[in-house]
């Protein structure tokens, strides 16, 4: 079985994000970039399924600028067999990415698509669900346990009230949650091997997909600074401040 694993290049989670002075977006100049942590979990899960014998080939996919090749090389260092980059300088939104992935699903015919539940830059949590809808595939989101056998996947997913277990037929789309696994450390020999693995370059036009943005960002701003705490002498003063100053009651 072939597994398709989409990965996204984002600002590293250890970096403090800075907003541009003109408020048009986030400053990524000279900022460390890395693979989206949820996608890294997805790659790790695909590799573990391959180690169990349930998967024969892992294809990592990324959509974006040329520098996304670095992210794909990291995925191949973790254990992906080959990679595909859909290169474009256009700002990609979830629907555009889902359409590109749908075209790749049609092209590659994977038995399973595993991707992170959301990216830590836009926090949209939409691409996996949109892909499943466009491709007409069953989906299981927020997975914290995945078992594949006999043409189906049993997925334990995190919901507000606890855990829910689903059984879905393959091919299917699964999005990963934080507690699914802990990605392995990438060793230097595997990094060197990844440089020799095949990486296919495509353009959105090659897949017949229009990636023009449907949503326009009007302004990006930092959240307001949190004010200092105040000690109050009694409950009556507290209630008065909550009512008159904070206006929460």
mmCIF file of C-alpha atoms in Angstrom:
data_model
loop_
_atom_site.group_PDB
_atom_site.id
_atom_site.type_symbol
_atom_site.label_atom_id
_atom_site.label_comp_id
_atom_site.label_asym_id
_atom_site.label_seq_id
_atom_site.Cartn_x
_atom_site.Cartn_y
_atom_site.Cartn_z
ATOM 1 C CA UNK A 1 0.000 0.000 0.000
ATOM 2 C CA UNK A 2 1.191 3.498 -0.874
ATOM 3 C CA UNK A 3 0.859 6.348 1.640
ATOM 4 C CA UNK A 4 0.797 10.028 0.702
ATOM 5 C CA UNK A 5 2.064 12.389 3.436
ATOM 6 C CA UNK A 6 1.623 16.138 2.840
ATOM 7 C CA UNK A 7 4.079 18.312 4.796
ATOM 8 C CA UNK A 8 4.201 22.080 5.220
ATOM 9 C CA UNK A 9 7.140 24.452 5.723
ATOM 10 C CA UNK A 10 6.392 26.807 8.626
ATOM 11 C CA UNK A 11 8.216 29.114 11.021
ATOM 12 C CA UNK A 12 9.924 26.899 13.606
ATOM 13 C CA UNK A 13 7.846 26.484 16.751
ATOM 14 C CA UNK A 14 10.719 27.752 18.919
ATOM 15 C CA UNK A 15 10.831 31.106 17.113
ATOM 16 C CA UNK A 16 8.920 34.103 18.454
ATOM 17 C CA UNK A 17 6.836 35.337 15.536
ATOM 18 C CA UNK A 18 7.129 39.022 14.615
ATOM 19 C CA UNK A 19 4.484 40.993 12.743
ATOM 20 C CA UNK A 20 5.665 43.192 9.860
ATOM 21 C CA UNK A 21 5.727 46.925 10.617
ATOM 22 C CA UNK A 22 3.137 47.599 7.902
ATOM 23 C CA UNK A 23 0.753 44.969 9.307
ATOM 24 C CA UNK A 24 0.568 42.972 6.064
ATOM 25 C CA UNK A 25 1.693 39.676 7.570
ATOM 26 C CA UNK A 26 4.318 37.830 9.572
ATOM 27 C CA UNK A 27 8.005 38.575 9.063
ATOM 28 C CA UNK A 28 9.781 35.413 7.861
ATOM 29 C CA UNK A 29 12.988 37.062 6.616
ATOM 30 C CA UNK A 30 16.050 35.379 8.163
ATOM 31 C CA UNK A 31 13.752 33.275 10.375
ATOM 32 C CA UNK A 32 14.361 29.582 11.001
ATOM 33 C CA UNK A 33 11.834 27.451 9.106
ATOM 34 C CA UNK A 34 11.042 23.788 9.705
ATOM 35 C CA UNK A 35 8.438 21.098 9.093
ATOM 36 C CA UNK A 36 5.044 21.647 10.701
ATOM 37 C CA UNK A 37 5.131 19.532 13.923
ATOM 38 C CA UNK A 38 1.797 17.826 13.188
ATOM 39 C CA UNK A 39 3.078 16.833 9.728
ATOM 40 C CA UNK A 40 6.255 15.459 11.276
ATOM 41 C CA UNK A 41 4.030 13.200 13.397
ATOM 42 C CA UNK A 42 2.239 12.130 10.207
ATOM 43 C CA UNK A 43 5.540 11.171 8.529
ATOM 44 C CA UNK A 44 6.598 9.233 11.629
ATOM 45 C CA UNK A 45 3.281 7.334 11.668
ATOM 46 C CA UNK A 46 3.644 6.429 7.990
ATOM 47 C CA UNK A 47 7.173 5.128 8.644
ATOM 48 C CA UNK A 48 5.946 3.063 11.597
ATOM 49 C CA UNK A 49 3.201 1.544 9.435
ATOM 50 C CA UNK A 50 5.858 0.659 6.858
ATOM 51 C CA UNK A 51 8.007 -0.941 9.554
ATOM 52 C CA UNK A 52 4.986 -3.056 10.566
ATOM 53 C CA UNK A 53 4.606 -4.233 6.960
ATOM 54 C CA UNK A 54 1.271 -2.472 6.333
ATOM 55 C CA UNK A 55 2.798 0.052 3.907
ATOM 56 C CA UNK A 56 5.170 -0.472 0.975
ATOM 57 C CA UNK A 57 5.881 3.100 -0.178
ATOM 58 C CA UNK A 58 5.765 6.546 1.450
ATOM 59 C CA UNK A 59 5.461 9.622 -0.770
ATOM 60 C CA UNK A 60 6.017 13.008 0.895
ATOM 61 C CA UNK A 61 4.325 16.000 -0.736
ATOM 62 C CA UNK A 62 4.717 19.728 -0.205
ATOM 63 C CA UNK A 63 3.163 22.751 -1.906
ATOM 64 C CA UNK A 64 4.868 26.131 -1.872
ATOM 65 C CA UNK A 65 8.148 27.900 -2.587
ATOM 66 C CA UNK A 66 11.355 26.210 -3.773
ATOM 67 C CA UNK A 67 12.728 26.138 -0.208
ATOM 68 C CA UNK A 68 10.114 23.497 0.616
ATOM 69 C CA UNK A 69 12.619 21.032 -0.839
ATOM 70 C CA UNK A 70 14.436 21.224 2.510
ATOM 71 C CA UNK A 71 11.262 20.155 4.306
ATOM 72 C CA UNK A 72 10.808 17.254 1.891
ATOM 73 C CA UNK A 73 14.427 16.163 2.403
ATOM 74 C CA UNK A 74 13.725 16.090 6.141
ATOM 75 C CA UNK A 75 10.675 13.890 5.500
ATOM 76 C CA UNK A 76 12.818 11.545 3.416
ATOM 77 C CA UNK A 77 15.464 11.508 6.159
ATOM 78 C CA UNK A 78 12.757 10.347 8.596
ATOM 79 C CA UNK A 79 11.812 7.549 6.204
ATOM 80 C CA UNK A 80 9.801 8.699 3.161
ATOM 81 C CA UNK A 81 10.850 6.932 -0.056
ATOM 82 C CA UNK A 82 10.385 9.817 -2.489
ATOM 83 C CA UNK A 83 8.927 13.305 -2.634
ATOM 84 C CA UNK A 84 6.871 15.626 -4.819
ATOM 85 C CA UNK A 85 7.043 19.431 -4.671
ATOM 86 C CA UNK A 86 4.276 21.502 -6.242
ATOM 87 C CA UNK A 87 6.217 24.731 -6.594
ATOM 88 C CA UNK A 88 4.481 28.104 -6.564
ATOM 89 C CA UNK A 89 5.154 31.561 -5.133
ATOM 90 C CA UNK A 90 1.425 32.215 -4.673
ATOM 91 C CA UNK A 91 0.227 32.343 -1.053
ATOM 92 C CA UNK A 92 -1.573 29.013 -0.759
ATOM 93 C CA UNK A 93 -4.793 28.782 1.206
ATOM 94 C CA UNK A 94 -6.330 25.525 2.525
ATOM 95 C CA UNK A 95 -8.747 25.056 -0.389
ATOM 96 C CA UNK A 96 -5.974 25.509 -2.968
ATOM 97 C CA UNK A 97 -3.753 23.001 -1.133
ATOM 98 C CA UNK A 98 -6.644 20.535 -0.897
ATOM 99 C CA UNK A 99 -7.241 20.830 -4.658
ATOM 100 C CA UNK A 100 -3.542 20.225 -5.375
ATOM 101 C CA UNK A 101 -3.518 17.202 -3.063
ATOM 102 C CA UNK A 102 -6.699 15.870 -4.693
ATOM 103 C CA UNK A 103 -4.970 16.033 -8.086
ATOM 104 C CA UNK A 104 -1.977 14.175 -6.622
ATOM 105 C CA UNK A 105 -4.282 11.557 -5.071
ATOM 106 C CA UNK A 106 -5.770 10.989 -8.532
ATOM 107 C CA UNK A 107 -2.256 10.745 -9.994
ATOM 108 C CA UNK A 108 -0.623 8.553 -7.337
ATOM 109 C CA UNK A 109 -3.661 6.502 -6.203
ATOM 110 C CA UNK A 110 -2.476 6.058 -2.568
ATOM 111 C CA UNK A 111 -4.214 3.688 -0.195
ATOM 112 C CA UNK A 112 -3.928 6.216 2.637
ATOM 113 C CA UNK A 113 -3.293 9.948 3.076
ATOM 114 C CA UNK A 114 -1.876 10.983 6.465
ATOM 115 C CA UNK A 115 -1.372 14.659 7.299
ATOM 116 C CA UNK A 116 -1.223 16.927 10.319
ATOM 117 C CA UNK A 117 -4.562 18.103 11.692
ATOM 118 C CA UNK A 118 -3.444 21.745 11.329
ATOM 119 C CA UNK A 119 -0.449 23.954 10.624
ATOM 120 C CA UNK A 120 1.016 26.051 13.431
ATOM 121 C CA UNK A 121 1.208 29.188 11.241
ATOM 122 C CA UNK A 122 -2.410 29.724 10.132
ATOM 123 C CA UNK A 123 -4.073 27.192 12.498
ATOM 124 C CA UNK A 124 -6.764 26.617 9.871
ATOM 125 C CA UNK A 125 -7.415 22.881 10.486
ATOM 126 C CA UNK A 126 -9.175 22.604 7.105
ATOM 127 C CA UNK A 127 -6.960 20.955 4.497
ATOM 128 C CA UNK A 128 -7.484 17.317 5.508
ATOM 129 C CA UNK A 129 -11.256 17.666 5.698
ATOM 130 C CA UNK A 130 -11.430 19.538 2.378
ATOM 131 C CA UNK A 131 -9.251 16.901 0.693
ATOM 132 C CA UNK A 132 -11.510 14.092 1.922
ATOM 133 C CA UNK A 133 -14.566 15.929 0.600
ATOM 134 C CA UNK A 134 -13.023 16.695 -2.800
ATOM 135 C CA UNK A 135 -11.684 13.173 -3.266
ATOM 136 C CA UNK A 136 -14.806 11.483 -1.885
ATOM 137 C CA UNK A 137 -12.795 9.551 0.717
ATOM 138 C CA UNK A 138 -13.693 8.574 4.283
ATOM 139 C CA UNK A 139 -11.852 10.554 6.936
ATOM 140 C CA UNK A 140 -10.765 10.255 10.560
ATOM 141 C CA UNK A 141 -9.454 13.446 12.143
ATOM 142 C CA UNK A 142 -7.413 14.155 15.314
ATOM 143 C CA UNK A 143 -6.022 10.604 15.442
ATOM 144 C CA UNK A 144 -4.053 9.505 18.486
ATOM 145 C CA UNK A 145 -3.897 5.821 17.487
ATOM 146 C CA UNK A 146 -3.944 4.188 14.040
ATOM 147 C CA UNK A 147 -4.076 0.494 13.125
ATOM 148 C CA UNK A 148 -4.228 -0.683 9.516
ATOM 149 C CA UNK A 149 -5.275 -4.213 8.518
ATOM 150 C CA UNK A 150 -7.399 -6.034 5.918
ATOM 151 C CA UNK A 151 -8.212 -3.003 3.788
ATOM 152 C CA UNK A 152 -9.412 -0.836 6.664
ATOM 153 C CA UNK A 153 -8.032 1.462 9.358
ATOM 154 C CA UNK A 154 -9.106 1.591 12.987
ATOM 155 C CA UNK A 155 -8.543 5.093 14.305
ATOM 156 C CA UNK A 156 -8.887 6.308 17.881
ATOM 157 C CA UNK A 157 -9.498 10.045 17.752
ATOM 158 C CA UNK A 158 -9.585 12.783 20.364
ATOM 159 C CA UNK A 159 -12.935 14.493 20.874
ATOM 160 C CA UNK A 160 -14.139 16.992 23.481
ATOM 161 C CA UNK A 161 -15.654 14.309 25.695
ATOM 162 C CA UNK A 162 -12.757 11.843 25.532
ATOM 163 C CA UNK A 163 -11.881 9.291 22.831
ATOM 164 C CA UNK A 164 -13.840 7.987 19.856
ATOM 165 C CA UNK A 165 -12.879 4.895 17.829
ATOM 166 C CA UNK A 166 -13.755 4.692 14.137
ATOM 167 C CA UNK A 167 -13.238 2.002 11.525
ATOM 168 C CA UNK A 168 -12.862 3.347 7.997
ATOM 169 C CA UNK A 169 -12.348 1.566 4.686
ATOM 170 C CA UNK A 170 -9.271 2.371 2.619
ATOM 171 C CA UNK A 171 -8.378 4.513 0.731
ATOM 172 C CA UNK A 172 -8.977 7.196 3.350
ATOM 173 C CA UNK A 173 -7.686 10.450 4.848
ATOM 174 C CA UNK A 174 -6.339 10.588 8.420
ATOM 175 C CA UNK A 175 -5.206 13.737 10.255
ATOM 176 C CA UNK A 176 -2.836 13.402 13.190
ATOM 177 C CA UNK A 177 -2.994 14.788 16.713
ATOM 178 C CA UNK A 178 -0.064 15.463 19.052
ATOM 179 C CA UNK A 179 -0.400 12.273 21.091
ATOM 180 C CA UNK A 180 -0.257 9.885 18.119
ATOM 181 C CA UNK A 181 3.523 9.410 18.429
ATOM 182 C CA UNK A 182 6.842 11.101 19.078
ATOM 183 C CA UNK A 183 8.881 11.601 15.881
ATOM 184 C CA UNK A 184 12.290 9.967 15.820
ATOM 185 C CA UNK A 185 15.559 11.875 15.827
ATOM 186 C CA UNK A 186 16.917 12.295 12.304
ATOM 187 C CA UNK A 187 20.441 10.859 12.074
ATOM 188 C CA UNK A 188 23.231 12.186 9.848
ATOM 189 C CA UNK A 189 23.463 8.981 7.726
ATOM 190 C CA UNK A 190 19.736 9.232 6.958
ATOM 191 C CA UNK A 191 20.125 12.916 6.064
ATOM 192 C CA UNK A 192 22.863 11.934 3.575
ATOM 193 C CA UNK A 193 20.692 9.121 2.145
ATOM 194 C CA UNK A 194 17.772 11.543 1.732
ATOM 195 C CA UNK A 195 19.861 13.662 -0.654
ATOM 196 C CA UNK A 196 19.897 10.764 -3.136
ATOM 197 C CA UNK A 197 16.176 9.987 -2.980
ATOM 198 C CA UNK A 198 14.036 11.184 -5.932
ATOM 199 C CA UNK A 199 12.251 14.533 -5.665
ATOM 200 C CA UNK A 200 9.781 15.365 -8.436
ATOM 201 C CA UNK A 201 9.060 19.016 -9.245
ATOM 202 C CA UNK A 202 5.619 20.076 -10.517
ATOM 203 C CA UNK A 203 3.694 23.314 -11.041
ATOM 204 C CA UNK A 204 0.009 23.851 -10.169
ATOM 205 C CA UNK A 205 -0.690 24.205 -13.912
ATOM 206 C CA UNK A 206 0.705 20.686 -14.464
ATOM 207 C CA UNK A 207 -2.085 19.414 -12.217
ATOM 208 C CA UNK A 208 -4.716 21.700 -13.746
ATOM 209 C CA UNK A 209 -5.376 23.538 -10.478
ATOM 210 C CA UNK A 210 -6.095 27.241 -10.009
ATOM 211 C CA UNK A 211 -4.424 28.321 -6.748
ATOM 212 C CA UNK A 212 -5.472 31.979 -6.807
ATOM 213 C CA UNK A 213 -6.294 33.151 -3.238
ATOM 214 C CA UNK A 214 -9.999 33.391 -2.368
ATOM 215 C CA UNK A 215 -9.419 35.234 0.902
ATOM 216 C CA UNK A 216 -7.566 38.527 1.349
ATOM 217 C CA UNK A 217 -5.728 39.342 4.566
ATOM 218 C CA UNK A 218 -6.613 42.908 5.515
ATOM 219 C CA UNK A 219 -4.400 43.309 8.562
ATOM 220 C CA UNK A 220 -2.190 41.319 10.906
ATOM 221 C CA UNK A 221 -1.535 42.598 14.428
ATOM 222 C CA UNK A 222 -0.143 41.293 17.684
ATOM 223 C CA UNK A 223 -2.569 40.604 20.533
ATOM 224 C CA UNK A 224 -2.764 43.387 23.139
ATOM 225 C CA UNK A 225 -0.284 43.238 25.976
ATOM 226 C CA UNK A 226 -1.677 41.646 29.119
ATOM 227 C CA UNK A 227 -2.076 44.110 31.968
ATOM 228 C CA UNK A 228 -0.621 43.590 35.431
ATOM 229 C CA UNK A 229 -2.736 41.900 38.080
ATOM 230 C CA UNK A 230 -4.386 43.864 40.877
ATOM 231 C CA UNK A 231 -4.945 42.744 44.465
ATOM 232 C CA UNK A 232 -8.398 43.475 45.872
ATOM 233 C CA UNK A 233 -9.266 43.728 49.584
ATOM 234 C CA UNK A 234 -12.559 41.842 49.463
ATOM 235 C CA UNK A 235 -15.112 40.012 47.309
ATOM 236 C CA UNK A 236 -17.303 43.086 46.891
ATOM 237 C CA UNK A 237 -14.439 45.019 45.277
ATOM 238 C CA UNK A 238 -13.664 42.038 43.040
ATOM 239 C CA UNK A 239 -17.259 41.840 41.838
ATOM 240 C CA UNK A 240 -17.344 45.596 41.264
ATOM 241 C CA UNK A 241 -14.168 45.472 39.144
ATOM 242 C CA UNK A 242 -15.447 42.496 37.120
ATOM 243 C CA UNK A 243 -18.695 44.334 36.481
ATOM 244 C CA UNK A 244 -17.518 47.893 35.895
ATOM 245 C CA UNK A 245 -13.976 47.564 34.552
ATOM 246 C CA UNK A 246 -13.636 44.114 32.974
ATOM 247 C CA UNK A 247 -17.345 44.084 32.059
ATOM 248 C CA UNK A 248 -17.520 40.287 32.158
ATOM 249 C CA UNK A 249 -20.545 40.095 34.462
#
